[in-house]
XYZ file of C-alpha atoms in Angstrom:
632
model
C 0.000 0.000 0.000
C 2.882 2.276 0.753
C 4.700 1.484 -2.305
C 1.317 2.226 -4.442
C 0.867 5.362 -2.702
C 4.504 6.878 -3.130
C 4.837 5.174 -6.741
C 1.724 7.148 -8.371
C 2.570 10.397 -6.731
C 5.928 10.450 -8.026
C 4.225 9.352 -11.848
C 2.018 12.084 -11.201
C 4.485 14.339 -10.066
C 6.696 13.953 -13.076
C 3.816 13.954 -15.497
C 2.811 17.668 -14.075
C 6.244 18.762 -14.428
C 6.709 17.553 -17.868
C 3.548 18.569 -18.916
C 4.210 22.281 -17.608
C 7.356 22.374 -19.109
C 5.226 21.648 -22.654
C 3.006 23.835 -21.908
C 5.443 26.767 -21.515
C 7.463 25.722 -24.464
C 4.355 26.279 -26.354
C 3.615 29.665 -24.602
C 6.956 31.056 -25.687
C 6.844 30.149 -29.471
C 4.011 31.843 -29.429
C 5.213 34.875 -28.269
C 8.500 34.927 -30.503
C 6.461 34.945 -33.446
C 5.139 38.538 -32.691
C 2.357 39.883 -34.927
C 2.730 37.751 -37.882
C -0.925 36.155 -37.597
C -1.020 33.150 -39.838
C 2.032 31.664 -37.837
C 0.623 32.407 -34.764
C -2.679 30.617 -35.879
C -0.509 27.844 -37.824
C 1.620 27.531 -34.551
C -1.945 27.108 -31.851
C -3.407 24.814 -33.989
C -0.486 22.127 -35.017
C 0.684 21.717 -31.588
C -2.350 19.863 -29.838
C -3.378 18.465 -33.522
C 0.211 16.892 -33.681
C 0.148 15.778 -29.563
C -3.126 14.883 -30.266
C -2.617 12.445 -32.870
C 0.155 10.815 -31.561
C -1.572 10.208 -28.022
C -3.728 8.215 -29.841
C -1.573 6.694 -32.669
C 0.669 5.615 -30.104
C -1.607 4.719 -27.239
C -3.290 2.275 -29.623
C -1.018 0.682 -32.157
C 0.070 -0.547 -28.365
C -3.192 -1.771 -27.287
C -6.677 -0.958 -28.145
C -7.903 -1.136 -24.491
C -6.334 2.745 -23.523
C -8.422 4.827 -24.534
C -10.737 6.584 -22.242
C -10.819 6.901 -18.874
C -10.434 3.789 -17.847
C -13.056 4.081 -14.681
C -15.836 2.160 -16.351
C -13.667 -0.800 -16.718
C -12.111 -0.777 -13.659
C -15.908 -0.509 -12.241
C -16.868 -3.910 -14.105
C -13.623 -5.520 -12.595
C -14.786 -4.990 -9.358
C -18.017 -6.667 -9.821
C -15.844 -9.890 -10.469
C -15.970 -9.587 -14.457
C -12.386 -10.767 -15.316
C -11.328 -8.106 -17.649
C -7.215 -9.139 -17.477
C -6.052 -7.066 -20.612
C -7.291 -3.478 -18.767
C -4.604 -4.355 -16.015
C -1.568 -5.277 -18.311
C 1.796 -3.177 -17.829
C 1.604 -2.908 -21.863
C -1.494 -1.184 -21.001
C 0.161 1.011 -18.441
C 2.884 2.258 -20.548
C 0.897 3.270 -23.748
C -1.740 5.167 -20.904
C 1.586 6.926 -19.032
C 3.063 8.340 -22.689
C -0.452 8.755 -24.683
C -2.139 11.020 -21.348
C 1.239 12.922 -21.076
C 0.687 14.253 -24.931
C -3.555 14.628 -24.179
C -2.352 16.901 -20.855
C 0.140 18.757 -23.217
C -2.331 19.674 -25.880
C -3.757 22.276 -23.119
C -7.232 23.850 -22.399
C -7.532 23.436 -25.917
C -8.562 19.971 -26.141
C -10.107 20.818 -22.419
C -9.219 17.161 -21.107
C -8.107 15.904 -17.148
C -6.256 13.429 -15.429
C -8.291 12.077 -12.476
C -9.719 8.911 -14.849
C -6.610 7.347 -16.300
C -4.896 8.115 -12.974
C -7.315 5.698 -11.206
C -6.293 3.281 -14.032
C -3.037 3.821 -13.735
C -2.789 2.634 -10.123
C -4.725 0.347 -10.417
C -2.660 -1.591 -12.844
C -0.068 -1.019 -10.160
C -1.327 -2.652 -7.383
C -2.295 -5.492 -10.020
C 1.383 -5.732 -11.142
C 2.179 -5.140 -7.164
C -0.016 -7.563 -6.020
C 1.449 -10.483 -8.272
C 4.893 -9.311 -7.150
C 4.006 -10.170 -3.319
C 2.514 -13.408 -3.998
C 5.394 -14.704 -6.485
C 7.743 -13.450 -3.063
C 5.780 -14.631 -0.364
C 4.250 -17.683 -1.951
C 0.540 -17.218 -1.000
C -1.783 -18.361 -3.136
C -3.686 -16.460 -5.155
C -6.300 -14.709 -3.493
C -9.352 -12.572 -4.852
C -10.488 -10.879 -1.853
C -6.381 -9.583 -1.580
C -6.939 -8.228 -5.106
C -10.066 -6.453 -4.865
C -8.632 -4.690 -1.198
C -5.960 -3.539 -3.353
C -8.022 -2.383 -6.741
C -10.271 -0.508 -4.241
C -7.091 1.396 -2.543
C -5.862 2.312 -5.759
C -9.050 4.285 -7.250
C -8.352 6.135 -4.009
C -4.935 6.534 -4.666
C -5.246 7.794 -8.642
C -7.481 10.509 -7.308
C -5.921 11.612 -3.916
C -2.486 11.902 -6.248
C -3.758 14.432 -8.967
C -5.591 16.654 -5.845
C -3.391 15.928 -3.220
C -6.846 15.013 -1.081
C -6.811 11.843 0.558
C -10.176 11.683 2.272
C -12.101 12.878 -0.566
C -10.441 10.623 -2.711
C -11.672 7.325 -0.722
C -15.017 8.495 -0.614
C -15.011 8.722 -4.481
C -13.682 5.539 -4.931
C -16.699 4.079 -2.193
C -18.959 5.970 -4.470
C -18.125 5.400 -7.683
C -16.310 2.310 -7.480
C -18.425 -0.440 -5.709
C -22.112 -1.265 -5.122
C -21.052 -2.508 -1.749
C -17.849 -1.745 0.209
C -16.320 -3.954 2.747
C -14.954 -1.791 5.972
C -11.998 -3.517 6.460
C -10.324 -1.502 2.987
C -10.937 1.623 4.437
C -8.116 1.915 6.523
C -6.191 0.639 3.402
C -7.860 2.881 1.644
C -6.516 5.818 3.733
C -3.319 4.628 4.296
C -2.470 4.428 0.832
C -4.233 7.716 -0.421
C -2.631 9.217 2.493
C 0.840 7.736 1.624
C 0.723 9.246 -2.153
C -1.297 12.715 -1.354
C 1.585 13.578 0.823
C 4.124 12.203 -1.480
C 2.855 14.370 -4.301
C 2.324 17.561 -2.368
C 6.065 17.086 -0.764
C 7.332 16.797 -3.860
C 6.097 20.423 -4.640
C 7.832 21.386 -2.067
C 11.025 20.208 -2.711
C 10.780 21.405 -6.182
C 10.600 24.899 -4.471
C 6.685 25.458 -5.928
C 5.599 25.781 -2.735
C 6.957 26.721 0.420
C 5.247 24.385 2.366
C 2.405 21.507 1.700
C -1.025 23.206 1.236
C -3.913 22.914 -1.006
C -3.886 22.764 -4.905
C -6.297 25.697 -5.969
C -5.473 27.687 -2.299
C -8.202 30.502 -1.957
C -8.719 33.727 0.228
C -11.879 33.910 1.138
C -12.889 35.880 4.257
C -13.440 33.273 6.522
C -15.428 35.463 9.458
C -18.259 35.714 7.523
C -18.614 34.112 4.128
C -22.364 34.034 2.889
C -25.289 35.768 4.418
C -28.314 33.337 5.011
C -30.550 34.514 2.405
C -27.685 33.333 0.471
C -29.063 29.770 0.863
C -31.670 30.294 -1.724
C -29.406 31.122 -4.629
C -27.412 28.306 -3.779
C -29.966 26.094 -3.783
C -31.132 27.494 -7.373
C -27.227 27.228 -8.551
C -28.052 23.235 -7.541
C -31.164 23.121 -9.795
C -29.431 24.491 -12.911
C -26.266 22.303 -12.183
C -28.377 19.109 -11.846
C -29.974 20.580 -15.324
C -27.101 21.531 -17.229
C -25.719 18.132 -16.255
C -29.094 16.068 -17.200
C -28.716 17.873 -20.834
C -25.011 16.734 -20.531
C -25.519 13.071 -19.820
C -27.920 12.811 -22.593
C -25.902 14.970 -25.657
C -22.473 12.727 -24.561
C -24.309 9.720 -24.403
C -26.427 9.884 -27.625
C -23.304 11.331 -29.082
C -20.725 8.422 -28.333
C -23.171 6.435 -29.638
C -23.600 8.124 -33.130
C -20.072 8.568 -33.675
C -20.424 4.256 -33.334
C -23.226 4.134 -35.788
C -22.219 6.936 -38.198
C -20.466 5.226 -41.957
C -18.117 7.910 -42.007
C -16.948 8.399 -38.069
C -17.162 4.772 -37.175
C -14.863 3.916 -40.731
C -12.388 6.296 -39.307
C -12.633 5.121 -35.582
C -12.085 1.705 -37.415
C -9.520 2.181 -39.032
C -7.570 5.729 -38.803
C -7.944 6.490 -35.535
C -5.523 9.613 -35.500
C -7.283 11.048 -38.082
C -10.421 11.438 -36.304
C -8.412 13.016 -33.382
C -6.603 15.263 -36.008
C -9.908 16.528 -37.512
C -11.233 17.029 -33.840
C -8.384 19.034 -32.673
C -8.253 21.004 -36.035
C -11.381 22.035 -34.684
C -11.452 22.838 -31.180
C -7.993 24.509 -31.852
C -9.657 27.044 -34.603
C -12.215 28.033 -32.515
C -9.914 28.864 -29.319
C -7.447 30.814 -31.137
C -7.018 33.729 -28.687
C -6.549 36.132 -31.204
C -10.335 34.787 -32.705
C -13.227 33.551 -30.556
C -10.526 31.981 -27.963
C -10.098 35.566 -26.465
C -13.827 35.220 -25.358
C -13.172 31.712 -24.024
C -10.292 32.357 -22.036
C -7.956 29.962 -23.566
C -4.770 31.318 -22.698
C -5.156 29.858 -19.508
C -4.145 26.361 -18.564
C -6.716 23.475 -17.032
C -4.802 25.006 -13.176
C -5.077 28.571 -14.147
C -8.601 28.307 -15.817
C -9.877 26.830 -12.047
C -8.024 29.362 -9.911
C -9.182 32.152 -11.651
C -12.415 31.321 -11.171
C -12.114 30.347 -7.690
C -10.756 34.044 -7.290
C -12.243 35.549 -4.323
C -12.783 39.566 -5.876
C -16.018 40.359 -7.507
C -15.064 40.579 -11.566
C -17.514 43.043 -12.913
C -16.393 45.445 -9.870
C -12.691 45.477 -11.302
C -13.546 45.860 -14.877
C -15.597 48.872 -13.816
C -11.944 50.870 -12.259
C -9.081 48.914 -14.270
C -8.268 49.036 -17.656
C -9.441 45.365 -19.848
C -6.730 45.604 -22.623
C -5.254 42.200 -22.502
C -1.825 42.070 -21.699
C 0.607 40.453 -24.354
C 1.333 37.243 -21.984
C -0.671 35.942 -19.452
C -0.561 38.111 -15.209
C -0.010 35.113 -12.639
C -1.169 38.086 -10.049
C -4.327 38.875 -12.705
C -6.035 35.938 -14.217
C -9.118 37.729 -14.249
C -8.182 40.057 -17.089
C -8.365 36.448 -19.704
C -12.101 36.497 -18.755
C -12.805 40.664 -19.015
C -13.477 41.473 -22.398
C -15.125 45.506 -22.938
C -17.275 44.382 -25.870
C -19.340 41.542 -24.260
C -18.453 42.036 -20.237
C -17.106 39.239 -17.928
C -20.938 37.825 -18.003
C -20.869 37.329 -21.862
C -17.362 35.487 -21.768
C -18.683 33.487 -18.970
C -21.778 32.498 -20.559
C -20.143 32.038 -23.926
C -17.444 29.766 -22.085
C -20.054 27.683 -20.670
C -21.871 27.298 -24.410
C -19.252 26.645 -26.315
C -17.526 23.817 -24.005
C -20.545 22.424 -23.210
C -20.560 20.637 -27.076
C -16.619 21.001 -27.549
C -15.998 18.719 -24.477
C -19.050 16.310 -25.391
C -17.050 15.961 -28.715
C -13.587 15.503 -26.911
C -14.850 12.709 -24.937
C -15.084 10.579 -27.984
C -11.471 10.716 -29.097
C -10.189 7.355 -28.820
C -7.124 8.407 -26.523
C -6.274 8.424 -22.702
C -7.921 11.603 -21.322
C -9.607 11.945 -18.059
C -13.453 13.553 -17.614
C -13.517 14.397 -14.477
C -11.176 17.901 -14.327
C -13.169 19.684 -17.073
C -16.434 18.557 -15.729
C -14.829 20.420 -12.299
C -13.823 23.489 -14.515
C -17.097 23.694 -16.442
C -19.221 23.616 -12.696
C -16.957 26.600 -11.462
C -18.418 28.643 -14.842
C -21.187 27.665 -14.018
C -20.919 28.897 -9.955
C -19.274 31.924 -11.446
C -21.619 33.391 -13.196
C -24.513 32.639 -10.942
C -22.036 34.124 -8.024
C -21.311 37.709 -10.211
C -24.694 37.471 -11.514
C -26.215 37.656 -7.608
C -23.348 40.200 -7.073
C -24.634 42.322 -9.618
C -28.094 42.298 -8.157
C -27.048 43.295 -4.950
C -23.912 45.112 -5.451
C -23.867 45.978 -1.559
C -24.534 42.457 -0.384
C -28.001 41.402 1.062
C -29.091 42.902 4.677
C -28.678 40.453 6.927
C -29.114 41.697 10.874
C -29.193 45.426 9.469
C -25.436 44.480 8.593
C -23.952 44.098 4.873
C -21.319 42.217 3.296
C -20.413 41.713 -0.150
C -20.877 38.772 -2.225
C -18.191 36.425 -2.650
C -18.538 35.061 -6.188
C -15.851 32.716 -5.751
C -18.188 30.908 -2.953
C -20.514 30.235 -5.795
C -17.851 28.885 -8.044
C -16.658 26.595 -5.609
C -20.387 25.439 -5.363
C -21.077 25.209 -8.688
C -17.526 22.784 -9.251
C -18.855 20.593 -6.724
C -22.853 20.415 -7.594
C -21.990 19.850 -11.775
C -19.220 16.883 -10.967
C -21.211 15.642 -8.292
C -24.502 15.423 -10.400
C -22.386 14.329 -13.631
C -20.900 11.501 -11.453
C -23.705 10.671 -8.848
C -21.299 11.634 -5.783
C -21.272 13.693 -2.928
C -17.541 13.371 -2.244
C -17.140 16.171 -5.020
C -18.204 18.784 -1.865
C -15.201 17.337 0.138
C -12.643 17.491 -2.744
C -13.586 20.933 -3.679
C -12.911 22.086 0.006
C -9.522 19.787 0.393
C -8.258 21.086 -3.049
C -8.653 24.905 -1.817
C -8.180 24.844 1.681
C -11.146 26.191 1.965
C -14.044 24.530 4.321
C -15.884 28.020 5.080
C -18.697 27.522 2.675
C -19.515 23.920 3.667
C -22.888 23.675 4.193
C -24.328 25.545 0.958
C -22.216 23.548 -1.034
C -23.188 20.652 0.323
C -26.694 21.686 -0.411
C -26.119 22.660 -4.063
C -24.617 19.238 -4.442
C -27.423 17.480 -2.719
C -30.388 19.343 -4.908
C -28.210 19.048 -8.012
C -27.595 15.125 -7.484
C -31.359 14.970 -6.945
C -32.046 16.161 -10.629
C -29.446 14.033 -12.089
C -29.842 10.471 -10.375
C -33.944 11.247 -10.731
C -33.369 11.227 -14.962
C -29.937 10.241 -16.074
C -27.493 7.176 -15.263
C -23.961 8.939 -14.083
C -21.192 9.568 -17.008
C -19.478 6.299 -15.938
C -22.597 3.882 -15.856
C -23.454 5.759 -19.426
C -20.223 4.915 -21.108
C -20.819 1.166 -19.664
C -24.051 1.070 -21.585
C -22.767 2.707 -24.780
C -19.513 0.126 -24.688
C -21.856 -2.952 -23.563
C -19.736 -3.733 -20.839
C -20.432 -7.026 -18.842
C -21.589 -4.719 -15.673
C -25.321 -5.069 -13.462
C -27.178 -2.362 -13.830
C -28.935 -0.541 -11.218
C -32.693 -1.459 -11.111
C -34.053 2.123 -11.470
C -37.427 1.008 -11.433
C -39.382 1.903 -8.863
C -42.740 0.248 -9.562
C -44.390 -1.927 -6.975
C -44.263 -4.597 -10.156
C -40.568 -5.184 -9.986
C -40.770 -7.119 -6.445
C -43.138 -9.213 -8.271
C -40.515 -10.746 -10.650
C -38.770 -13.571 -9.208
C -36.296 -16.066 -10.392
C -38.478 -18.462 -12.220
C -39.472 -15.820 -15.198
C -36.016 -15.174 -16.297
C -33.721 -17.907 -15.686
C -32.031 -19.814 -18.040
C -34.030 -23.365 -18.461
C -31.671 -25.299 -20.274
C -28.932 -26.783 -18.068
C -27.154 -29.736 -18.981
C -27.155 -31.849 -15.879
C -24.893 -34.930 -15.116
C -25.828 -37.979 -12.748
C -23.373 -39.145 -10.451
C -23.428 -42.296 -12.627
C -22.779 -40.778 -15.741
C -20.633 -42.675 -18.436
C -18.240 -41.614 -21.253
C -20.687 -41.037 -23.892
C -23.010 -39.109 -21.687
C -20.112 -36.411 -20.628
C -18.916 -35.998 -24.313
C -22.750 -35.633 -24.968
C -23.206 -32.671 -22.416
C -19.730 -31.127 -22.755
C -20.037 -30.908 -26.975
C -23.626 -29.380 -26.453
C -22.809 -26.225 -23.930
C -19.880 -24.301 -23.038
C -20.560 -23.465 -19.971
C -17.840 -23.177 -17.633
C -19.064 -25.512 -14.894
C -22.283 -28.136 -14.955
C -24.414 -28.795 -12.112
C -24.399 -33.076 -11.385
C -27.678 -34.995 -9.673
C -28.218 -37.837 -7.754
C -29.907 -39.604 -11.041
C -31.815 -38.555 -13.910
C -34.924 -39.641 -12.690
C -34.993 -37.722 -9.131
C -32.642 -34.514 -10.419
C -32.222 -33.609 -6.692
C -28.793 -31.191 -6.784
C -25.710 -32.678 -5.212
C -22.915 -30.610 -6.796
C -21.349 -29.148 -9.912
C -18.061 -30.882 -11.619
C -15.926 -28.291 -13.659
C -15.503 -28.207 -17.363
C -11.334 -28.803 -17.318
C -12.412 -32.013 -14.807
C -14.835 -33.269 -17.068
C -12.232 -32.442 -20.291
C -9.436 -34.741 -18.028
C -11.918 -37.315 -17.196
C -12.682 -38.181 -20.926
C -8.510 -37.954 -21.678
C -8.172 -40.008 -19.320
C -10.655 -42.868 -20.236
C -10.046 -42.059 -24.183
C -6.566 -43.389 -23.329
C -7.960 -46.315 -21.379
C -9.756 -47.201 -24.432
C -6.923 -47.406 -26.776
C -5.494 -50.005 -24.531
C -7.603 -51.976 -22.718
C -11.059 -53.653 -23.771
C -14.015 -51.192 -23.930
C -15.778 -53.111 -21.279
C -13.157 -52.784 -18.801
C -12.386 -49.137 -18.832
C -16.060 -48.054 -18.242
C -15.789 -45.555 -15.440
C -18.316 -43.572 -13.851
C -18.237 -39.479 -13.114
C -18.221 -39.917 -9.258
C -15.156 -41.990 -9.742
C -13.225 -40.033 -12.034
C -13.709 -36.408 -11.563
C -13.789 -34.500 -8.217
C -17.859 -33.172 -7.499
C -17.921 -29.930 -5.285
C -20.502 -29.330 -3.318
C -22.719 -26.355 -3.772
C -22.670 -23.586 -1.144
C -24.952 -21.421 -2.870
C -28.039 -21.368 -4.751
C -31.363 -19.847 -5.770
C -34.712 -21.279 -5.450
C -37.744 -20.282 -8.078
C -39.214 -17.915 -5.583
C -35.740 -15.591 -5.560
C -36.910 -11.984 -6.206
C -34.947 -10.284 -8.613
C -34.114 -7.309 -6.063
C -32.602 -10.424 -4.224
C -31.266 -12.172 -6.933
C -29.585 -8.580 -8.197
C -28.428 -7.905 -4.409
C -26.495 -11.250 -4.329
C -24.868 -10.908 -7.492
C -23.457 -8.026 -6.472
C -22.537 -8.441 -2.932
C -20.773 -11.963 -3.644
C -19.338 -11.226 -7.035
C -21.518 -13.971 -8.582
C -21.273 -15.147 -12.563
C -23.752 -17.450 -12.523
C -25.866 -19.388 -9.779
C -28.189 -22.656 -10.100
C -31.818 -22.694 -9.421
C -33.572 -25.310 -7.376
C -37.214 -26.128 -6.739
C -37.829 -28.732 -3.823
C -33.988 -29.686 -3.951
C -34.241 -30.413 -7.650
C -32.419 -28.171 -10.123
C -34.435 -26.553 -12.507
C -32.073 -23.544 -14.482
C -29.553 -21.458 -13.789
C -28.891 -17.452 -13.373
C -26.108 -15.926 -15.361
C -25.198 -12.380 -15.552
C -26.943 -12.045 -18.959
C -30.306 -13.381 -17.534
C -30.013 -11.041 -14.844
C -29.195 -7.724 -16.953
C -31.766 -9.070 -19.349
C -34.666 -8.500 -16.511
C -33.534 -5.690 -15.517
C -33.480 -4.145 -18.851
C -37.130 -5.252 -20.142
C -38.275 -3.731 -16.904
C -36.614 -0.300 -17.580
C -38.082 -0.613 -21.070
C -41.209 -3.039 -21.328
C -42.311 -4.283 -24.793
C-alpha cells in the first residue's frame, strides 16, 4: 500500500512537471512569433493536432484497451468480471506516454487526469499484487486483489488533488455497489501515503513553500455568505443538476452516433488519429485567442482556468476601475483580465465559455485516446458557480441585509459550489463537496455547497445514469445495472421468469458417452451433477477442465484396454464440489440482483424442492432488468 501510494505520486508528479514544461514551451513560441498572424494561428493549432494524434496513434497501435478513462472498466472488474487485458503493464505504458501528450495539448482539447490516474494505479497494485505473492508464496487470493483495486481508485485521485479523504469516498462511491470496511483503513493509508508524497514533492521542487492545497483561496473566513444566500445556492443546484441532465444525454447519444455513423465509425475503425486530427483542427480554430478563444479564455491552462475562477474579488467590480486591454502574456497576479473582455463584459465570456464547451468537451470525450473527464467537468461547474455568483453580485452590489449588517458577495463561494454540484450530479457523488474544500483549503462555505450538491444530485440520479454507468451502456460492458425502477411490479418478478431453463445436468453415474454428450452441447464453464436422472435432486457441480481430463483419461484407457473394462463412472473419475450457494424459483430479482453483487456472482443454479431446474447468469439477470426499464 505504501509502495502504491509513493509510486503514483511520483508518476504524477513527473507527469505535471513535464507537462508544464510543454506547456510553456508552447507559450513562448508563441510569443516569438510577434504579430505575424497566420504563424501564430498555424503555430496554436499544429501543436495539440500533432500531440493529439500521436496520443492516440501511439496509445493504440500498443493496445486498443487505452483509450478513455479507464473508470468504467475498472468498475466492471470490481463486480468480479475478469477483464485481465485493462490491467496489463503494456497497457500502463501506452496510458503513461499517450495522457502525457492529451495533458500537453492544453485547455484546448479541455481534457483531465483524475480517470486514467485511477487506471493507472490500479494496474499497479495489479502488477504489485502479483509481485508479493510470487515473493511470499501465497496463493492467489481474490479478496487480496479487490482490497488492493479498491485502494488504488483512491490513490489515482488523492495523487492528482493531493486530497486523501475525498479521494476514498469517491472511490466508495463510484467504485463499488457494496464496500467492505476492512479496505478503508487501506484505503486511507495508501491515499494518504501518495497525497503527501505528491504535495512534498512540490515542495522540494521549491513550488511551494510548504504543503497546502492545490487551488489555495482567500476567502474571508469570518463571515462568508449571508443566510438569504441559501436560496441562490440552492437554485445554482437546480441548474447544475440541469445543465448536467442535458449533458448526460448529448455525450451519451453522441458516443453512440459517432459508433453508428459510416463515415466516423470507418475512421474510428480504421484511422484512428485522423479522427483526433480533424477534432483538434477544430477545437484549436475556434480557441485561437486572437479569434473567438479571447472570449473563451484559452490562454489559460486546465490550473489557471480553475483558480481564476475560484478568485475571491467580484469581476464586474474590477472591470468597472481597471483598464481590460489584454496584456501580451498571461498576469499570474491577474487571471481575471483572460475572462474581461469591454465588448461583451465578464458575463458574456462566462456564458459564452459555458456554451461553447458544453458541445466542444461532449465531442472531446469521444477521441479514442487516454484523457480523463472528471477535471473539465470540475472546470465547467466553477463557470457555471461563477456566473450565478457575479450574476447575484450584480443584483445586490452591496450584499443582502442580513441583521441590518452588509457584506459583499463572494462570487468565488458560488464557483466553488457550482464545481462541486456539476461533478457531483455528472458523477452521482457527494464526495465532489469534500474534494472541492480539500483542493482549496477552503471549508468556510460547507454547508451551501453541500446543499447545491445534494439538490443538483437529486435532478441528475432522478433522470440520467452517471457519465461512468453511461459509457458502460454505450460500450456494452459485462456490468449489473442498477434497477431504477421503482414500480411496486418489480418485487413481483422472481427467479423463475427469467432464468435460463436449459442446463445440462450430469448424474453421479454418468458414463463416457453421456459427458462428451453434455460437454459438446454447452460451453458453460461448470455443470451442475444430480443424484440420477430420474430424481434430479442437486448434489454438486463438476468443472468443465475435470470433465475435459476425465474423458482424456478414459479415451486413453480405451486405446489399450477392452471397452468393457475401462467403463468408469463421473463420481469416480472427476472430483464433485458441493454447492454452497443457490437460488430457489421464488428468488426476487431485487434479491437475486443484491447477491450478485454483494458476492461477485457469474452465474448461480436454481432449485425447486432440492431439484435443479435452471440457472442465473449475468446475462439473464441484466436481461430483466433491462425489459423492466423498457417493457415491450
Amino acid at each position: 500500500m505504501f509502495a502504491l501510494g509513493v509510486i503514483m505520486a511520483l508518476i504524477s508528479f513527473t507527469m505535471d512537471f513535464t507537462v508544464s514544461r510543454m506547456l510553456n514551451a508552447h507559450s513562448w513560441l508563441q510569443q516569438q512569433l510577434g504579430d505575424n498572424m497566420l504563424l501564430r494561428y498555424l503555430s496554436w493549432i499544429v501543436y495539440p493536432i500533432a500531440l493529439v494524434a500521436f496520443s492516440t496513434g501511439f496509445a493504440q497501435s500498443i493496445t486498443p484497451h487505452s483509450g478513455g478513462s479507464g473508470i468504467p472498466e475498472l468498475k466492471t472488474i470490481l463486480t468480479g468480471v475478469i477483464l485481465e487485458e485493462y490491467l496489463t503493464i503494456k497497457n500502463f505504458g501506452a496510458k503513461v506516454v499517450g495522457l502525457t501528450c492529451t495533458l500537453a495539448a492544453g485547455s484546448t482539447m479541455f481534457l483531465g487526469k483524475v480517470g486514467p490516474f485511477v487506471h493507472l494505479s490500479s494496474m499497479i497494485a495489479a502488477y504489485l499484487g502479483r509481485m508479493r505473492s510470487s515473493v511470499t508464496g501465497d496463493y492467489e487470493n481474490k479478496s487480496k486483489e479487490h482490497e488492493m483495486l479498491v485502494a488504488a481508485a483512491a490513490v489515482g485521485v488523492s495523487t492528482v488533488f493531493g486530497a486523501p479523504i475525498s479521494g476514498v469516498l469517491f472511490s466508495i462511491e463510484v467504485m463499488s455497489s457494496h464496500f467492505a470496511i476492512r479496505n478503508y483503513w487501506r484505503g486511507f493509508f495508501a491515499a494518504t501515503c501518495g497525497a503527501f508524497m505528491f504535495r512534498l514533492l512540490a515542495v522540494f521542487n521549491s513550488e511551494q513553500v510548504t504543503i497546502s492545497a492545490v487551488f489555495k483561496t482567500n476567502f474571508k473566513i469570518s463571515f462568508p455568505f449571508d443566510l438569504p444566500e441559501t436560496f441562490f445556492f440552492m437554485i445554482l443546484g437546480v441548474i447544475c443538476g440541469a445543465v448536467g441532465c442535458a449533458y448526460l444525454f448529448c455525450q451519451r447519444w453522441l458516443l453512440g452516433y459517432v459508433r453508428r455513423n459510416r463515415f466516423t465509425s470507418m475512421l474510428l475503425a480504421n484511422d484512428k488519429p485522423v479522427y483526433s486530427a480533424l477534432v483538434a483542427l477544430l477545437v484549436a480554430s475556434i480557441t485561437f485567442p486572437e479569434s473567438l478563444g479571447q472570449f473563451l479564455a484559452s490562454r489559460l491552462s486546465m490550473k489557471e482556468l480553475l483558480t481564476s475562477l475560484f478568485d475571491n474579488r467580484t469581476w464586474w467590480v474590477l472591470s468597472q476601475n481597471a483598464s481590460l486591454e489584454r496584456p501580451s502574456v498571461v498576469d499570474p497576479n491577474n487571471l481575471w483580465l483572460e475572462w474581461a473582455n469591454p465588448q461583451i463584459t465578464v458575463f458574456g465570456t462566462l456564458l459564452f465559455f459555458i456554451v461553447m464547451k458544453f458541445w466542444m468537451f461532449i465531442l472531446a470525450t469521444t477521441l479514442p485516446m487516454p484523457a480523463g473527464y472528471f477535471m473539465p467537468v470540475f472546470v465547467y461547474g466553477a463557470s457555471i458557480g461563477r456566473l450565478v455568483g457575479e450574476t447575484v453580485s450584480y443584483i445586490f452590489p452591496n450584499g443582502i441585509s442580513s441583521g441590518g449588517v452588509l457584506n459583499p458577495i463572494i462570487p468565488g463561494g458560488y464557483a466553488l459550489a457550482g464545481a462541486a454540484a456539476y461533478s457531483g450530479s455528472v458523477t452521482h457523488t457527494l464526495s465532489t463537496a469534500l474534494l472541492a474544500f480539500e483542493a482549496t483549503g477552503q471549508i468556510a462555505h460547507i454547508l451551501p455547497v453541500i446543499l447545491s450538491v445534494l439538490v443538483a444530485n437529486a435532478i441528475t440520479q432522478k433522470f440520467q445514469p452517471s457519465f461512468y454507468d453511461g459509457t458502460i451502456i454505450v460500450k456494452k460492458l459485462p456490468y449489473l445495472p442498477r434497477i431504477r425502477s421503482r414500480q411496486i411490479n418489480s418485487y413481483k418478478v422472481n427467479t423463475e421468469t427469467f432464468m435460463n431453463t436449459d442446463v445440462k445436468a450430469l448424474s453421479t453415474d454418468a458414463n463416457f458417452e453421456d459427458v462428451f454428450r453434455v460437454i459438446t452441447s454447452s460451453e458453460d464453464p461448470e455443470f451442475p451433477v444430480v443424484e440420477n436422472t430420474e430424481s434430479h435432486v442437486l448434489v454438486g457441480k463438476v468443472k468443465r477442465s475435470q470433465l475435459i481430463h476425465f474423458l482424456e483419461t478414459h479415451e486413453s484407457q480405451q486405446q489399450t484396454q477392452s471397452k468393457t473394462s475401462c467403463e468408469g463412472k463421473l463420481e469416480d473419475g472427476c472430483e464433485i464440489e458441493p454447492i454452497t450457494f443457490q437460488l430457489s424459483t421464488w428468488t426476487s430479482l431485487h434479491e437475486a440482483h443484491h447477491l450478485f453483487e454483494l458476492l461477485s456472482l457469474q452465474h448461480v443454479f436454481v432449485t425447486k424442492s432440492g431439484k435443479i431446474v435452471g440457472n442465473v447468469t449475468r446475462k439473464e439477470l441484466r436481461k430483466a432488468i433491462e425489459d423492466l426499464a423498457n417493457p415491450k
